[in-house]
Short mmCIF file of C-alpha atoms in Angstrom, two decimals:
data_model
loop_
_atom_site.label_atom_id
_atom_site.label_comp_id
_atom_site.label_asym_id
_atom_site.label_seq_id
_atom_site.Cartn_x
_atom_site.Cartn_y
_atom_site.Cartn_z
CA UNK Q 66 94.93 125.62 108.64
CA UNK Q 67 94.42 129.40 108.30
CA UNK Q 68 94.71 130.74 104.78
CA UNK Q 69 94.49 127.29 103.17
CA UNK Q 70 92.14 127.10 100.16
CA UNK Q 71 89.28 124.64 100.25
CA UNK Q 72 90.21 121.33 98.69
CA UNK Q 73 93.93 121.59 99.43
CA UNK Q 74 94.97 118.08 100.35
CA UNK Q 75 97.99 116.86 102.28
CA UNK Q 76 99.42 113.81 100.52
CA UNK Q 77 102.14 111.70 102.11
CA UNK Q 78 104.86 110.97 99.54
CA UNK Q 79 105.81 107.81 101.41
CA UNK Q 80 102.47 106.01 101.50
CA UNK Q 81 99.97 108.14 99.60
CA UNK Q 82 97.61 108.77 102.47
CA UNK Q 83 95.94 112.16 102.61
CA UNK Q 84 93.59 114.32 104.57
CA UNK Q 85 91.68 117.54 103.90
CA UNK Q 86 92.99 120.66 105.59
CA UNK Q 87 89.95 122.88 106.15
CA UNK Q 88 87.28 122.89 108.87
CA UNK Q 89 87.35 121.78 112.52
CA UNK Q 90 86.22 118.25 111.72
CA UNK Q 91 88.96 117.95 109.15
CA UNK Q 92 91.52 119.40 111.55
CA UNK Q 93 90.57 116.72 114.08
CA UNK Q 94 90.91 114.01 111.45
CA UNK Q 95 94.24 115.51 110.44
CA UNK Q 96 95.54 115.20 114.01
CA UNK Q 97 94.34 111.59 114.16
CA UNK Q 98 96.02 110.70 110.89
CA UNK Q 99 99.25 112.31 112.06
CA UNK Q 100 99.20 110.24 115.26
CA UNK Q 101 98.49 107.03 113.36
CA UNK Q 102 101.07 107.54 110.63
CA UNK Q 103 104.36 109.17 111.52
CA UNK Q 104 105.30 109.27 107.87
CA UNK Q 105 102.68 111.90 107.16
CA UNK Q 106 104.93 114.39 108.92
CA UNK Q 107 106.90 114.39 105.67
CA UNK Q 108 103.79 115.23 103.69
CA UNK Q 109 103.61 118.06 101.22
CA UNK Q 110 100.62 120.07 100.11
CA UNK Q 111 99.52 119.25 96.58
CA UNK Q 112 96.66 121.02 94.82
CA UNK Q 113 95.13 118.50 92.44
CA UNK Q 114 93.39 119.76 89.34
CA UNK Q 115 91.13 118.06 86.77
CA UNK Q 116 92.18 116.08 83.74
CA UNK Q 117 93.29 119.19 81.88
CA UNK Q 118 95.58 120.51 84.59
CA UNK Q 119 99.24 120.65 83.60
CA UNK Q 120 100.14 119.43 87.10
CA UNK Q 121 98.90 115.94 86.20
CA UNK Q 122 101.65 115.40 83.61
CA UNK Q 123 104.23 116.13 86.28
CA UNK Q 124 102.72 113.81 88.86
CA UNK Q 125 101.63 110.77 86.95
CA UNK Q 126 102.01 110.83 83.19
CA UNK Q 127 98.89 112.35 81.57
CA UNK Q 128 100.01 113.57 78.16
CA UNK Q 129 98.21 115.66 75.57
CA UNK Q 130 97.95 112.61 73.30
CA UNK Q 131 96.32 110.48 76.00
CA UNK Q 132 94.03 113.30 77.04
CA UNK Q 133 92.84 113.76 73.46
CA UNK Q 134 92.34 110.02 72.99
CA UNK Q 135 90.18 109.75 76.10
CA UNK Q 136 88.26 112.87 75.15
CA UNK Q 137 87.12 111.23 71.89
CA UNK Q 138 86.77 107.68 73.21
CA UNK Q 139 83.32 106.17 72.52
CA UNK Q 140 83.53 102.61 73.87
CA UNK Q 141 82.67 101.60 77.44
CA UNK Q 142 84.54 99.82 80.21
CA UNK Q 143 87.97 100.35 81.71
CA UNK Q 144 90.89 100.78 79.35
CA UNK Q 145 94.63 101.33 79.42
CA UNK Q 146 96.13 103.94 77.09
CA UNK Q 147 99.90 103.91 76.50
CA UNK Q 148 101.76 106.80 74.87
CA UNK Q 149 104.71 105.60 72.77
CA UNK Q 150 106.35 109.02 72.95
CA UNK Q 151 106.85 108.50 76.68
CA UNK Q 152 108.28 105.01 76.13
CA UNK Q 153 110.74 106.45 73.61
CA UNK Q 154 111.76 109.20 76.03
CA UNK Q 155 112.26 106.68 78.84
CA UNK Q 156 114.47 104.47 76.68
CA UNK Q 157 116.59 107.43 75.64
CA UNK Q 158 116.98 108.42 79.30
CA UNK Q 159 118.28 104.94 80.19
CA UNK Q 160 120.73 105.07 77.29
CA UNK Q 161 121.93 108.49 78.47
CA UNK Q 162 122.24 107.67 82.17
CA UNK Q 163 123.86 104.25 81.62
CA UNK Q 164 125.77 104.80 78.35
CA UNK Q 165 128.02 101.75 78.68
CA UNK Q 166 125.17 99.41 79.66
CA UNK Q 167 122.91 97.57 77.23
CA UNK Q 168 119.18 97.90 77.87
CA UNK Q 169 117.16 94.67 77.75
CA UNK Q 170 113.46 95.50 78.01
CA UNK Q 171 111.60 93.11 80.36
CA UNK Q 172 108.87 92.10 77.92
CA UNK Q 173 106.59 90.76 80.66
CA UNK Q 174 105.93 94.33 81.84
CA UNK Q 175 103.92 95.07 78.70
CA UNK Q 176 104.34 92.96 75.54
CA UNK Q 177 102.18 95.14 73.29
CA UNK Q 178 103.43 94.71 69.68
CA UNK Q 179 103.60 98.48 69.19
CA UNK Q 180 105.92 98.85 72.20
CA UNK Q 181 108.16 96.00 71.06
CA UNK Q 182 108.38 97.38 67.53
CA UNK Q 183 109.28 100.85 68.79
CA UNK Q 184 112.01 99.54 71.10
CA UNK Q 185 113.39 97.17 68.47
CA UNK Q 186 113.73 100.10 66.09
CA UNK Q 187 115.60 102.09 68.75
CA UNK Q 188 118.16 99.30 69.13
CA UNK Q 189 116.87 97.94 72.44
CA UNK Q 190 117.53 94.35 73.48
CA UNK Q 191 114.94 92.15 75.18
CA UNK Q 192 114.58 89.96 78.27
CA UNK Q 193 112.01 87.23 77.62
CA UNK Q 194 110.34 84.79 79.99
CA UNK Q 195 108.77 82.35 77.54
CA UNK Q 196 108.64 81.13 73.95
CA UNK Q 197 105.61 83.29 73.06
CA UNK Q 198 107.52 86.39 74.21
CA UNK Q 199 110.46 85.23 72.09
CA UNK Q 200 108.22 84.95 69.03
CA UNK Q 201 106.73 88.39 69.77
CA UNK Q 202 110.16 90.02 69.96
CA UNK Q 203 111.34 88.41 66.73
CA UNK Q 204 108.10 89.47 65.03
CA UNK Q 205 108.78 93.04 66.15
CA UNK Q 206 112.01 93.05 64.18
CA UNK Q 207 114.65 92.21 66.77
CA UNK Q 208 117.36 89.68 65.94
CA UNK Q 209 117.91 86.65 68.23
CA UNK Q 210 121.30 87.93 69.37
CA UNK Q 211 119.40 90.76 71.13
CA UNK Q 212 117.38 88.31 73.26
CA UNK Q 213 118.15 87.00 76.74
CA UNK Q 214 115.98 84.13 77.97
CA UNK Q 215 115.92 85.35 81.55
CA UNK Q 216 113.46 82.93 83.10
CA UNK Q 217 115.34 80.35 85.18
CA UNK Q 218 112.39 77.92 84.97
CA UNK Q 219 112.16 76.49 81.46
CA UNK Q 220 111.08 73.22 79.89
CA UNK Q 221 113.85 71.54 77.95
CA UNK Q 222 111.82 71.59 74.74
CA UNK Q 223 111.31 75.34 75.17
CA UNK Q 224 115.05 75.82 75.46
CA UNK Q 225 115.56 73.73 72.32
CA UNK Q 226 113.02 75.76 70.35
CA UNK Q 227 114.51 79.07 71.47
CA UNK Q 228 117.93 77.79 70.48
CA UNK Q 229 116.56 76.76 67.08
CA UNK Q 230 115.31 80.34 66.67
CA UNK Q 231 118.81 81.61 67.34
CA UNK Q 232 118.72 82.49 71.06
CA UNK Q 233 122.00 81.59 72.75
CA UNK Q 234 121.83 83.43 76.10
CA UNK Q 235 120.02 81.71 78.97
CA UNK Q 236 119.67 82.33 82.72
CA UNK Q 237 120.15 79.49 85.20
CA UNK Q 238 120.22 79.22 88.98
CA UNK Q 239 120.82 75.51 89.63
CA UNK Q 240 122.74 72.58 88.20
CA UNK Q 241 119.62 70.83 86.86
CA UNK Q 242 118.80 73.88 84.69
CA UNK Q 243 122.40 73.94 83.47
CA UNK Q 244 122.06 70.33 82.32
CA UNK Q 245 118.86 71.11 80.40
CA UNK Q 246 120.55 73.99 78.58
CA UNK Q 247 123.61 71.85 77.84
CA UNK Q 248 121.45 69.17 76.21
CA UNK Q 249 119.03 71.46 74.38
CA UNK Q 250 121.28 74.41 73.46
CA UNK Q 251 124.89 73.16 73.34
CA UNK Q 252 127.58 75.81 73.43
CA UNK Q 253 125.24 78.54 74.63
CA UNK Q 254 126.12 81.27 77.11
CA UNK Q 255 124.66 81.04 80.60
CA UNK Q 256 124.28 83.65 83.30
CA UNK Q 257 123.81 82.42 86.86
CA UNK Q 258 121.22 84.31 88.86
CA UNK Q 259 122.01 84.89 92.52
CA UNK Q 260 119.58 85.75 95.28
CA UNK Q 261 119.92 89.18 96.87
CA UNK Q 262 118.25 91.31 99.50
CA UNK Q 263 115.22 93.18 98.15
CA UNK Q 264 114.82 95.63 101.01
CA UNK Q 265 113.73 99.05 99.82
CA UNK Q 266 111.51 97.62 97.07
CA UNK Q 267 107.72 98.01 97.04
CA UNK Q 268 107.45 94.63 95.26
CA UNK Q 269 110.27 92.49 96.76
CA UNK Q 270 111.15 89.23 95.05
CA UNK Q 271 111.10 85.95 96.95
CA UNK Q 272 113.57 83.08 97.10
CA UNK Q 273 111.80 81.55 94.11
CA UNK Q 274 114.65 82.83 91.94
CA UNK Q 275 118.39 82.80 92.41
CA UNK Q 276 120.87 80.60 94.22
CA UNK Q 277 122.88 81.64 97.23
CA UNK Q 278 125.89 83.65 96.01
CA UNK Q 279 128.34 81.14 97.50
CA UNK Q 280 126.84 78.40 95.30
CA UNK Q 281 127.04 80.34 92.02
CA UNK Q 282 130.65 79.48 91.20
CA UNK Q 283 129.86 75.75 91.48
CA UNK Q 284 126.91 76.14 89.10
CA UNK Q 285 129.02 78.07 86.59
CA UNK Q 286 131.82 75.54 86.83
CA UNK Q 287 129.26 72.80 86.17
CA UNK Q 288 128.15 74.72 83.08
CA UNK Q 289 131.76 75.04 81.91
CA UNK Q 290 132.34 71.31 82.28
CA UNK Q 291 129.17 70.63 80.28
CA UNK Q 292 130.40 72.59 77.28
CA UNK Q 293 128.57 75.85 77.94
CA UNK Q 294 130.05 79.34 78.10
CA UNK Q 295 129.89 80.57 81.68
CA UNK Q 296 129.09 84.16 80.84
CA UNK Q 297 128.33 85.98 84.07
CA UNK Q 298 126.08 86.78 87.02
CA UNK Q 299 122.60 88.27 87.27
CA UNK Q 300 120.45 89.46 90.16
CA UNK Q 301 117.32 91.51 90.84
CA UNK Q 302 117.12 93.96 93.73
CA UNK Q 303 113.30 93.96 93.77
CA UNK Q 304 110.70 95.75 91.67
CA UNK Q 305 110.00 99.44 92.32
CA UNK Q 306 113.26 99.81 94.24
CA UNK Q 307 113.56 103.14 96.07
CA UNK Q 308 117.05 102.62 97.50
CA UNK Q 309 119.67 103.68 94.96
CA UNK Q 310 122.30 101.87 97.03
CA UNK Q 311 120.51 98.50 96.70
CA UNK Q 312 122.84 97.42 93.88
CA UNK Q 313 125.96 97.81 96.05
CA UNK Q 314 125.52 94.68 98.12
CA UNK Q 315 124.51 92.57 95.11
CA UNK Q 316 127.54 93.78 93.14
CA UNK Q 317 129.77 92.85 96.07
CA UNK Q 318 128.42 89.28 95.83
CA UNK Q 319 128.81 89.28 92.05
CA UNK Q 320 132.43 90.43 92.28
CA UNK Q 321 133.19 87.62 94.74
CA UNK Q 322 131.79 85.07 92.27
CA UNK Q 323 133.94 86.59 89.51
CA UNK Q 324 137.06 86.11 91.67
CA UNK Q 325 136.20 82.55 92.63
CA UNK Q 326 135.54 81.58 89.01
CA UNK Q 327 138.79 83.21 87.93
CA UNK Q 328 140.64 81.05 90.45
CA UNK Q 329 139.06 78.02 88.77
CA UNK Q 330 140.14 79.15 85.32
CA UNK Q 331 136.72 80.50 84.27
CA UNK Q 332 136.62 84.09 83.03
CA UNK Q 333 133.23 85.70 83.53
CA UNK Q 334 132.51 88.80 81.48
CA UNK Q 335 129.08 90.24 82.25
CA UNK Q 336 126.86 91.37 85.11
CA UNK Q 337 123.12 91.60 84.55
CA UNK Q 338 122.02 94.36 86.93
CA UNK Q 339 118.37 93.33 86.56
CA UNK Q 340 115.45 95.70 86.90
CA UNK Q 341 114.01 97.52 89.89
CA UNK Q 342 114.07 101.01 88.38
CA UNK Q 343 110.84 102.61 89.59
CA UNK Q 344 107.90 104.29 87.96
CA UNK Q 345 106.45 107.38 89.63
CA UNK Q 346 103.48 106.33 91.75
CA UNK Q 347 102.25 108.18 94.85
CA UNK Q 348 105.53 107.79 96.72
CA UNK Q 349 108.33 110.07 95.61
CA UNK Q 350 111.17 108.26 93.81
CA UNK Q 351 114.80 109.21 93.16
CA UNK Q 352 115.72 110.39 89.68
CA UNK Q 353 117.14 107.88 87.21
CA UNK Q 354 120.44 109.78 87.25
CA UNK Q 355 120.82 108.94 90.95
CA UNK Q 356 120.55 105.23 90.19
CA UNK Q 357 123.10 105.51 87.39
CA UNK Q 358 125.64 107.27 89.59
CA UNK Q 359 125.15 104.84 92.48
CA UNK Q 360 125.48 101.79 90.23
CA UNK Q 361 128.67 103.09 88.57
CA UNK Q 362 130.13 103.92 91.98
CA UNK Q 363 129.37 100.38 93.23
CA UNK Q 364 130.89 98.84 90.08
CA UNK Q 365 134.10 100.80 90.63
CA UNK Q 366 134.13 99.91 94.30
CA UNK Q 367 133.85 96.15 93.79
CA UNK Q 368 135.49 95.59 90.40
CA UNK Q 369 138.11 98.34 90.37
CA UNK Q 370 139.42 99.16 86.90
CA UNK Q 371 138.49 95.73 85.54
CA UNK Q 372 134.83 96.56 84.96
CA UNK Q 373 132.61 93.84 83.50
CA UNK Q 374 130.16 94.38 80.68
CA UNK Q 375 126.76 95.27 82.11
CA UNK Q 376 123.13 95.04 81.09
CA UNK Q 377 119.92 96.24 82.73
CA UNK Q 378 116.41 94.86 82.40
CA UNK Q 379 113.92 97.69 83.04
CA UNK Q 380 110.25 96.95 82.56
CA UNK Q 381 108.32 99.27 84.85
CA UNK Q 382 110.98 101.95 84.39
CA UNK Q 383 110.42 101.95 80.62
CA UNK Q 384 106.64 101.74 80.32
CA UNK Q 385 105.10 102.37 83.75
CA UNK Q 386 104.58 106.12 83.48
CA UNK Q 387 103.62 105.83 79.80
CA UNK Q 388 100.18 104.40 80.56
CA UNK Q 389 96.97 105.58 82.20
CA UNK Q 390 93.85 103.55 82.98
CA UNK Q 391 90.46 105.20 82.67
CA UNK Q 392 87.89 103.52 84.92
CA UNK Q 393 84.42 104.29 86.25
CA UNK Q 394 82.86 104.48 89.72
CA UNK Q 395 80.23 101.72 89.94
CA UNK Q 396 79.09 102.18 93.53
CA UNK Q 397 79.78 104.31 96.62
CA UNK Q 398 78.58 102.82 99.90
CA UNK Q 399 78.79 103.15 103.68
CA UNK Q 400 78.64 100.18 106.03
CA UNK Q 401 76.72 102.18 108.65
CA UNK Q 402 75.20 105.67 108.84
CA UNK Q 403 78.01 106.75 111.18
CA UNK Q 404 80.80 105.36 109.03
CA UNK Q 405 83.09 108.14 107.79
CA UNK Q 406 85.01 105.85 105.47
CA UNK Q 407 83.22 105.21 102.18
CA UNK Q 408 83.60 102.12 100.03
CA UNK Q 409 84.26 103.15 96.42
CA UNK Q 410 83.81 100.36 93.87
CA UNK Q 411 85.42 100.72 90.45
CA UNK Q 412 84.83 98.73 87.28
CA UNK Q 413 88.44 97.51 87.51
CA UNK Q 414 90.10 95.55 90.30
CA UNK Q 415 92.74 93.01 91.20
CA UNK Q 416 91.49 90.57 88.55
CA UNK Q 417 91.42 93.13 85.73
CA UNK Q 418 94.96 94.46 85.82
CA UNK Q 419 95.56 95.87 89.29
CA UNK Q 420 97.10 92.72 90.76
CA UNK Q 421 100.03 94.70 92.12
CA UNK Q 422 97.75 96.22 94.74
CA UNK Q 423 98.07 92.86 96.53
CA UNK Q 424 99.25 93.74 100.02
CA UNK Q 425 98.78 97.38 98.93
CA UNK Q 426 102.33 97.14 97.57
CA UNK Q 427 101.85 99.47 94.62
CA UNK Q 428 99.87 102.60 95.37
CA UNK Q 429 98.71 104.12 92.10
CA UNK Q 430 97.95 107.84 91.78
CA UNK Q 431 94.19 108.15 91.22
CA UNK Q 432 92.78 111.36 89.77
CA UNK Q 433 89.23 112.57 89.29
CA UNK Q 434 87.57 115.69 87.91
CA UNK Q 435 86.59 116.63 91.48
CA UNK Q 436 90.09 116.80 92.97
CA UNK Q 437 89.74 120.46 93.92
CA UNK Q 438 86.92 119.50 96.29
CA UNK Q 439 87.13 118.38 99.89
CA UNK Q 440 88.65 114.93 100.37
CA UNK Q 441 87.98 112.07 102.77
CA UNK Q 442 89.49 108.59 103.21
CA UNK Q 443 87.96 105.74 101.21
CA UNK Q 444 88.33 102.01 100.78
CA UNK Q 445 88.69 101.21 97.09
CA UNK Q 446 87.53 97.86 95.68
CA UNK Q 447 86.91 96.14 92.36
CA UNK Q 448 83.62 94.94 90.87
CA UNK Q 449 83.87 91.16 91.24
CA UNK Q 450 82.05 88.82 93.63
CA UNK Q 451 85.32 87.97 95.34
CA UNK Q 452 86.23 89.31 98.77
CA UNK Q 453 89.90 89.46 97.78
CA UNK Q 454 89.09 92.13 95.20
CA UNK Q 455 89.89 95.08 97.48
CA UNK Q 456 92.63 97.46 96.39
CA UNK Q 457 93.20 99.79 99.34
CA UNK Q 458 91.73 99.13 102.78
CA UNK Q 459 94.58 98.87 105.26
CA UNK Q 460 95.58 102.40 104.32
CA UNK Q 461 92.45 104.22 103.06
CA UNK Q 462 92.80 106.39 99.96
CA UNK Q 463 91.78 110.08 99.91
CA UNK Q 464 89.08 110.77 97.31
CA UNK Q 465 86.72 113.72 96.84
CA UNK Q 466 83.55 113.74 98.92
CA UNK Q 467 81.77 114.96 95.79
CA UNK Q 468 82.78 111.83 93.84
CA UNK Q 469 79.63 110.19 92.44
CA UNK Q 470 78.50 106.94 90.84
CA UNK Q 471 79.25 107.05 87.12
CA UNK Q 472 82.23 109.41 87.47
CA UNK Q 473 85.41 108.58 85.59
CA UNK Q 474 88.72 108.17 87.39
CA UNK Q 475 92.25 108.05 86.03
CA UNK Q 476 94.70 105.50 87.42
CA UNK Q 477 98.13 106.82 86.53
CA UNK Q 478 101.52 105.18 85.95
CA UNK Q 479 99.67 102.01 84.90
CA UNK Q 480 101.62 101.10 81.77
CA UNK Q 481 103.44 98.14 83.36
CA UNK Q 482 102.11 94.89 84.83
CA UNK Q 483 98.44 95.72 84.31
CA UNK Q 484 97.16 94.50 80.94
CA UNK Q 485 99.29 91.35 81.22
CA UNK Q 486 97.90 90.60 84.69
CA UNK Q 487 94.28 90.95 83.57
CA UNK Q 488 92.22 87.75 83.76
CA UNK Q 489 90.60 86.27 80.65
CA UNK Q 490 87.05 86.49 81.98
CA UNK Q 491 86.73 86.17 85.75
CA UNK Q 492 83.08 86.76 86.74
CA UNK Q 493 82.40 87.32 83.06
CA UNK Q 494 84.32 90.59 82.92
CA UNK Q 495 86.48 90.94 79.79
CA UNK Q 496 90.25 91.49 79.97
CA UNK Q 497 91.52 95.03 80.30
CA UNK Q 498 91.38 96.73 76.90
CA UNK Q 499 94.64 98.41 75.83
CA UNK Q 500 95.27 101.17 73.31
CA UNK Q 501 98.83 102.05 72.29
CA UNK Q 502 99.06 105.46 70.64
#
């Protein structure tokens, strides 16, 4: 491309693929990549700087505080650094965009005590999936009335213990779970989770959770007859949801359940809109304001002037862009002398916090100090003796040709679903170390 500086890389905002733009060999590769991936036609040119470049903060979340922490770090091995200032800003943005909706932080995204304490102090509520998470939230200073036990798969003794601690809001999606709650937590409020389409999400949810919408009224009526308070409906449109209209269809189903229950003399009062609000990875995402407007429009459309109370359960949307992983290049290899695609092995992989690269679903922004240099496609893998431990192979990742063994890399937007996914000691590697600053 005439007039293009060396090292200028075309990055596709849809999938994160890239190709260098200078030289005849690179021009040939560019044409090949364009033929193989129609989405790259929507690519934009992005000039990537080193760790100190201000552009990084815009793209993935490097802050001055994180940069200074890493600059003075003395220990070895991969680590995750989370900036609480970003978490605070994200929470305030949710409160501003959805002012009439209570925010319940999905603790499973990152249960670091410092994060829980910060959010508790800001008035946030919490969605928990287990008793240990319940204990963590209470220890952080939240009261039990700010806790929703959102996991629909609970042992009866766990329900009883949560109830003893003061939790009175539980999610269910079948009659058997209703009966457990009725025995272990009499008089509690229950929200029935319905299954909904997760199209548009990078991490769609399966049929493991949620009943068919047409069955929900029967489940809530069963709860009512068993002495529970049938409180409302919940759903989840899929994690890292890019379609701001995804809530419309689910809210249509929820409104239908509200009407059916009303006909049976049961007044529902709340809709749990779930999570799905995205972090900024390689693919461009809509602004949070766009989600807020679309959700309010859908609520008006399906509920008219009789709007229910609403809650949201962001996890990734609250902490994803607050964290960055620093890792190291362990090995760079070719499988044959003619192979143009290098294998780049990092000291972190699927078993050490990057589990969401399964199926290459989540494509993290990866930065190096060589990002002004010429790029070429690479396969990225982790360090373990397990063939599954490959992060990006189906769609190779553009990395600098000058990248060398021992170089540091930054994996951005890694504050959610990384440290909690890290194995205890697979292959003898320790869990991912986390610093919250």
